[in-house]
CSV table of C-alpha atoms in Angstrom, one decimal:
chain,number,residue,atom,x,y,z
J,1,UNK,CA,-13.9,7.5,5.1
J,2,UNK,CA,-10.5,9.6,4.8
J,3,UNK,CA,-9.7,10.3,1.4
J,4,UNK,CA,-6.5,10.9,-0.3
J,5,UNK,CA,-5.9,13.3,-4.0
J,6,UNK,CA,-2.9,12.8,-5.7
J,7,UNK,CA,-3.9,15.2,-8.7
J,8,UNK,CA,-0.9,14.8,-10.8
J,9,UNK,CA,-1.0,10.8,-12.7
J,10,UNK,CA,2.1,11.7,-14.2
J,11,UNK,CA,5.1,13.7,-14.1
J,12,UNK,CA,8.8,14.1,-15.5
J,13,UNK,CA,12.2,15.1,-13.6
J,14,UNK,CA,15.6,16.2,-15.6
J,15,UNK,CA,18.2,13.5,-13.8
J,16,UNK,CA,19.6,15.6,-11.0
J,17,UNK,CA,17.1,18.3,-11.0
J,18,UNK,CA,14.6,18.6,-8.3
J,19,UNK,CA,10.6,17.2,-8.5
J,20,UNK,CA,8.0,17.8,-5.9
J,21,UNK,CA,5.1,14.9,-5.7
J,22,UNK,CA,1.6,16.4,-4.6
J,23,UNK,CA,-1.0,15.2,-1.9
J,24,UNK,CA,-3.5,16.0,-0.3
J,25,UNK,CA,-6.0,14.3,2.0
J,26,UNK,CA,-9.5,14.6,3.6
J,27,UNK,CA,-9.6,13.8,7.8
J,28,UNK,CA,-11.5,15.4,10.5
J,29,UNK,CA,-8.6,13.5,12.8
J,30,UNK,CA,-6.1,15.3,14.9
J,31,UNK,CA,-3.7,12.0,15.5
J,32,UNK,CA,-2.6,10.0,11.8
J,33,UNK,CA,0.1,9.1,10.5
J,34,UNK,CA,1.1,9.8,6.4
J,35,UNK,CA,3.2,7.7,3.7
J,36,UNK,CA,5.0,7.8,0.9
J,37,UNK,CA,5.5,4.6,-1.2
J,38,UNK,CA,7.6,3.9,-4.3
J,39,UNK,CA,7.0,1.1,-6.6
J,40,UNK,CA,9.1,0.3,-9.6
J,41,UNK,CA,8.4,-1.8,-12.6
J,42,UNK,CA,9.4,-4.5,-10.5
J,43,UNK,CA,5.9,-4.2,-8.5
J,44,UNK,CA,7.6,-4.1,-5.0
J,45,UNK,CA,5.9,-1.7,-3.0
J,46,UNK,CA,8.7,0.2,-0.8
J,47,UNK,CA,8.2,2.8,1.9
J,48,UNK,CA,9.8,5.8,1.2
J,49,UNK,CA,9.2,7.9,4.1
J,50,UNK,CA,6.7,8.3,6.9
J,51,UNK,CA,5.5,11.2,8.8
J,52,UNK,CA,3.3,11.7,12.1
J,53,UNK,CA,0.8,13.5,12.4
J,54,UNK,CA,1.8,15.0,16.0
J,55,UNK,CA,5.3,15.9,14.4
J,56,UNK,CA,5.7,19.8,13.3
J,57,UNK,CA,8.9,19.0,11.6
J,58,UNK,CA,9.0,17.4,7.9
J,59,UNK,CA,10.6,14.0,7.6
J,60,UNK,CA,13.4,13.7,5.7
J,61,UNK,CA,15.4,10.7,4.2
J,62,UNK,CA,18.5,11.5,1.9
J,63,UNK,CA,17.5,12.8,-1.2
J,64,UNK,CA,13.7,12.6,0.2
J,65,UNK,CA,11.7,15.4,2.4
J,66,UNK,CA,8.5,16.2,2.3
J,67,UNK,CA,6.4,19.4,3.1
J,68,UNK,CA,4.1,18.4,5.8
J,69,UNK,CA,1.2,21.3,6.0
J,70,UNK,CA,-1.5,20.4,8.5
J,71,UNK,CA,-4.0,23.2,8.4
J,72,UNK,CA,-3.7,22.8,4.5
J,73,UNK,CA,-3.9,18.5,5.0
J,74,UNK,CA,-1.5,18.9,2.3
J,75,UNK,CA,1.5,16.2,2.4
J,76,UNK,CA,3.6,16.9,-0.5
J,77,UNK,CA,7.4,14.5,-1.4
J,78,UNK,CA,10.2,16.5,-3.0
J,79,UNK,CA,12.5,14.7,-4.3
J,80,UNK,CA,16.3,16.3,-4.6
J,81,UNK,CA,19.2,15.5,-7.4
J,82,UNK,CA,16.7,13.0,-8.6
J,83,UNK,CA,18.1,9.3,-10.1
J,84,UNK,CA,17.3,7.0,-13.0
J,85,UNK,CA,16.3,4.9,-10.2
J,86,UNK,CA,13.8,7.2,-8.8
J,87,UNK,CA,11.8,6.3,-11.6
J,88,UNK,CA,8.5,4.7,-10.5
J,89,UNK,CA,4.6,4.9,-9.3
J,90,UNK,CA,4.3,7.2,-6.3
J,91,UNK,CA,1.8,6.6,-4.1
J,92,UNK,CA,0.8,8.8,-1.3
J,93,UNK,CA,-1.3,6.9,2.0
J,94,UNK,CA,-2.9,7.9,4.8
J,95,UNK,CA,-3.1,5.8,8.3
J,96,UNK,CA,-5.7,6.6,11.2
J,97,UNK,CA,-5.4,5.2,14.6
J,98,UNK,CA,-9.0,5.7,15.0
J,99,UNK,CA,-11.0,3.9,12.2
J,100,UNK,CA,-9.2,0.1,13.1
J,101,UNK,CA,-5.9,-0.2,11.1
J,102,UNK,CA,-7.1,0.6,7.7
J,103,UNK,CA,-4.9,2.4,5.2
J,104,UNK,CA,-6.4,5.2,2.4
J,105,UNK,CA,-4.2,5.3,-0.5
J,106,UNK,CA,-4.2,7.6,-3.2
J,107,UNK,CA,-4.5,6.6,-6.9
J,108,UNK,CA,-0.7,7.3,-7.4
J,109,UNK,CA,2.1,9.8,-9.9
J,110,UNK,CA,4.3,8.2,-12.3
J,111,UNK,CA,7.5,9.2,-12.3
J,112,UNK,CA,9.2,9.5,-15.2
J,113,UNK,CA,13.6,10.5,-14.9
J,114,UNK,CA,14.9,11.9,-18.2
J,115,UNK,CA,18.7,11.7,-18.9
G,1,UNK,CA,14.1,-6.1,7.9
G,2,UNK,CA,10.8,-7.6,8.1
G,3,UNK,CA,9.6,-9.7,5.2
G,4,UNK,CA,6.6,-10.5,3.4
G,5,UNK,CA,6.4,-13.3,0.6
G,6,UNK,CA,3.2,-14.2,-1.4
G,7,UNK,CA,3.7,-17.7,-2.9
G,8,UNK,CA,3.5,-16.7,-6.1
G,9,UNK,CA,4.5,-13.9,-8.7
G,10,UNK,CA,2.6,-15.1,-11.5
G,11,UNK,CA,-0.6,-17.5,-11.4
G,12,UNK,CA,-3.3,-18.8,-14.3
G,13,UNK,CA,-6.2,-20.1,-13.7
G,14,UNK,CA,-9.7,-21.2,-15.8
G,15,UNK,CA,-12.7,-19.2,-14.7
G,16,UNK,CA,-15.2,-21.0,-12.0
G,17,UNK,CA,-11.6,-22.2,-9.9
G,18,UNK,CA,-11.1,-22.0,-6.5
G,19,UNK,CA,-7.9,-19.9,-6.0
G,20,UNK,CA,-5.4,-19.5,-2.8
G,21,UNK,CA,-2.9,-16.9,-2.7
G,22,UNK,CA,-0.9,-17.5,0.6
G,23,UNK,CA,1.1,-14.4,2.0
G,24,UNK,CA,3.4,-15.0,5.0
G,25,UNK,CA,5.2,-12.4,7.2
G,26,UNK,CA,8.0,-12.8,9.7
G,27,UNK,CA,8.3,-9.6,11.7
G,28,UNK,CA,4.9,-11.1,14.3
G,29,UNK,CA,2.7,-8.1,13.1
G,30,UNK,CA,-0.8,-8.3,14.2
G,31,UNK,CA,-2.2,-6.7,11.2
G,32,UNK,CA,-2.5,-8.0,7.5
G,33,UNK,CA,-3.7,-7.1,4.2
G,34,UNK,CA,-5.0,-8.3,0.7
G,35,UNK,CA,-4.8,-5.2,-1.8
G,36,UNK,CA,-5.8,-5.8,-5.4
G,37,UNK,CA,-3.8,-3.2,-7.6
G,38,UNK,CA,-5.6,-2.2,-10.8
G,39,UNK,CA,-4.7,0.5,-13.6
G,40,UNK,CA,-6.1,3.6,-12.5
G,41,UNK,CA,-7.9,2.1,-9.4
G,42,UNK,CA,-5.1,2.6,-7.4
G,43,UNK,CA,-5.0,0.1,-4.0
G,44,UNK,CA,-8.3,-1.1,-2.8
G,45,UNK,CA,-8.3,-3.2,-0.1
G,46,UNK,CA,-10.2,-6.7,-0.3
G,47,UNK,CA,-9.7,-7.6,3.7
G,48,UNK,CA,-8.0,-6.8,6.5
G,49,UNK,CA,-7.0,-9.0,10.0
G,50,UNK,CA,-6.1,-7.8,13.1
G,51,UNK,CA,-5.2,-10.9,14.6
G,52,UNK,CA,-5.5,-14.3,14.1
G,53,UNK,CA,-9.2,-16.0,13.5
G,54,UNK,CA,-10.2,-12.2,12.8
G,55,UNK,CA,-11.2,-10.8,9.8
G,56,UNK,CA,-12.9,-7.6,8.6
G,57,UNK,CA,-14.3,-6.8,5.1
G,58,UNK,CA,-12.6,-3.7,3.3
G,59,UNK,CA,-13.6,-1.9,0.1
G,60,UNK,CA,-14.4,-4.6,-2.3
G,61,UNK,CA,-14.7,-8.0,-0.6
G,62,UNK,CA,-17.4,-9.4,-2.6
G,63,UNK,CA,-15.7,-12.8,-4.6
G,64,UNK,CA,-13.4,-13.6,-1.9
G,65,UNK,CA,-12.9,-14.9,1.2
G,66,UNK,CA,-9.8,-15.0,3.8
G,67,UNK,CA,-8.7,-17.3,6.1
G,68,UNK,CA,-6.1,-16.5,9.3
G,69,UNK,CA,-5.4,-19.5,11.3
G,70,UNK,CA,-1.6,-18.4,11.8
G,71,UNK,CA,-0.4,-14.9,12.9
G,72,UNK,CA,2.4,-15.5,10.5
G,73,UNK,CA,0.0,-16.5,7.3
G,74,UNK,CA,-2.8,-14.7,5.7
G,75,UNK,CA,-4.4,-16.0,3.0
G,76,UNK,CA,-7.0,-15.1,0.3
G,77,UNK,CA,-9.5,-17.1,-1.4
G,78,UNK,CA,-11.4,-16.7,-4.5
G,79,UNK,CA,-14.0,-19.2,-4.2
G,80,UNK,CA,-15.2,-19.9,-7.7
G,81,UNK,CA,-12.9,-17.4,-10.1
G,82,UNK,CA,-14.0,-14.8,-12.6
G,83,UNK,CA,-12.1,-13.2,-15.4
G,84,UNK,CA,-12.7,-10.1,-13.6
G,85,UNK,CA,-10.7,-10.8,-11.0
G,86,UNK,CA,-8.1,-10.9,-13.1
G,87,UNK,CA,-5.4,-8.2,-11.2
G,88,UNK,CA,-2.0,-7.9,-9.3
G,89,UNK,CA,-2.7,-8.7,-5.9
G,90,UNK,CA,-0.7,-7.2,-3.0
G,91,UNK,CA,-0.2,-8.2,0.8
G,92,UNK,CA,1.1,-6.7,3.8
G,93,UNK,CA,1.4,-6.2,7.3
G,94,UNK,CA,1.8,-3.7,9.4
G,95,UNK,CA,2.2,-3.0,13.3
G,96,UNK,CA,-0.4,-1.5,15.2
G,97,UNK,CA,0.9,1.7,14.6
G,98,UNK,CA,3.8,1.7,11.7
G,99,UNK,CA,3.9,1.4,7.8
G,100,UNK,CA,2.7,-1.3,5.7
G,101,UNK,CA,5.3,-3.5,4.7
G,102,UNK,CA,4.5,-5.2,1.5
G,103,UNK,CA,5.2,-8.7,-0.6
G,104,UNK,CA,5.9,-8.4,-4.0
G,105,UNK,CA,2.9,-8.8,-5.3
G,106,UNK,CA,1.0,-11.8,-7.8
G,107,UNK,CA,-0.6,-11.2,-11.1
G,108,UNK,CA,-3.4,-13.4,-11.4
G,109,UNK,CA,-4.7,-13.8,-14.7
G,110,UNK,CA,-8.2,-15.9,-15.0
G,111,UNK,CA,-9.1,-17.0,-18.6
C-alpha cells in the first residue's frame, strides 16, 4: 500500500508571513492524483487544492500553491500572507487509479497563525 | 457544490448497542466512504463502496458493517458497540477520479 509522511505534527506561521506544509509519499505508480485538505476546529474536512500526477506545473489556488516534485514523490503546500483563518489540521492524501478508489492519508500538521 | 450530510454531529450510546450512522450525498458519486478520525491515527478508512450493493473492507473494518442499498445513502453499522469505538466518524464521496468530498463528521461516544 502507498504511503504518505507528513513529518511535521505541528507548526506556527506569523499572520501574513509565508509557511510551507511538508509531504511526502511512497508509490511505484506513474498515474495518481495528490490532495491537500484543511480542517478547522469545526471538524469539516475541506479540499484545499488538488494536483495530478501527469501535470508538470504546481497547482495553485489564491494564497495556496504547492511544490509538486515527482522524482522526489515530495508534495509540499505553501501557504502565502497566511490568515487567522488558515489555522487548522493539514492533511496531505494521496489517490491511485490503480488500487480501486482508495485514498492514503497522512497523519496531518497543525497549524497554528500567530497575530 | 456537492454535499455530504451524516445525520448526526454528536451521538451517545451504552456499550453492546447496535449503532447506524447514515451519510447521504447529492452530487450521484459512485464512490463512498466511512473514515474514523482518531488523535494521532490520522484517517483510517473502515469501508469503502463503489456502487450500490457493493462493499469492500478497508483498513480497520472489524466491529462494523455497511450497508448501500441507495447510490445516494451509505450507511455504517456498529453491530453491538464498544467503548473503543468511541471516535469522530467521517464520510465521503468521491467521483471515479476527483477529490473526496466530505460530511461534517459525528462524534460518537460509547459509555
Amino acid at each position: 500500500a502507498q504511503t504518505v509522511t507528513q513529518s511535521q505534527p505541528e507548526m506556527s506561521v506569523q499572520e501574513a508571513e509565508t509557511v510551507t506544509l511538508s509531504c511526502t509519499y511512497d508509490t511505484s505508480e506513474s498515474d495518481y492524483y495528490l490532495f491537500w485538505y484543511k480542517q478547522p476546529p469545526s471538524r469539516q474536512m475541506i479540499l484545499v487544492i488538488r494536483q495530478e500526477a501527469y501535470k508538470q506545473q504546481n497547482a495553485t489556488e489564491n494564497r495556496f500553491s504547492v511544490n509538486f516534485q515527482k522524482a522526489a514523490k515530495s508534495f509540499s503546500l505553501k501557504i502565502s500572507d497566511s490568515q487567522l483563518g488558515d489555522a487548522a489540521m493539514y492533511f496531505c492524501a494521496y489517490r491511485s487509479p490503480l488500487t480501486g478508489n482508495q485514498f492514503y492519508f497522512g497523519t496531518g500538521t497543525s497549524l497554528t497563525v500567530i497575530p | 457544490d456537492v454535499k455530504v450530510t451524516q445525520s448526526s454531529r454528536y451521538l451517545v450510546k451504552r456499550t453492546g448497542e447496535k449503532v447506524f450512522l447514515e451519510c447521504v450525498q447529492d452530487m450521484d458519486h459512485e464512490n463512498m466512504f466511512w473514515y474514523r478520525q482518531d488523535p494521532g491515527l490520522g484517517l483510517r478508512l473502515i469501508y469503502f463502496s463503489y456502487d450500490v450493493k457493493m462493499k469492500e473492507k478497508g483498513d480497520i473494518p472489524e466491529g462494523y458493517s455497511v450497508s448501500r442499498e441507495k447510490k445516494e445513502r451509505f450507511s455504517l453499522i456498529l453491530e453491538s458497540a464498544s467503548t473503543n469505538q468511541t471516535s469522530m466518524y467521517l464520510c465521503a464521496s468521491s467521483p471515479p477520479r476527483g477529490a473526496l468530498h466530505f460530511g461534517n463528521g459525528t462524534r460518537l461516544t460509547v459509555t
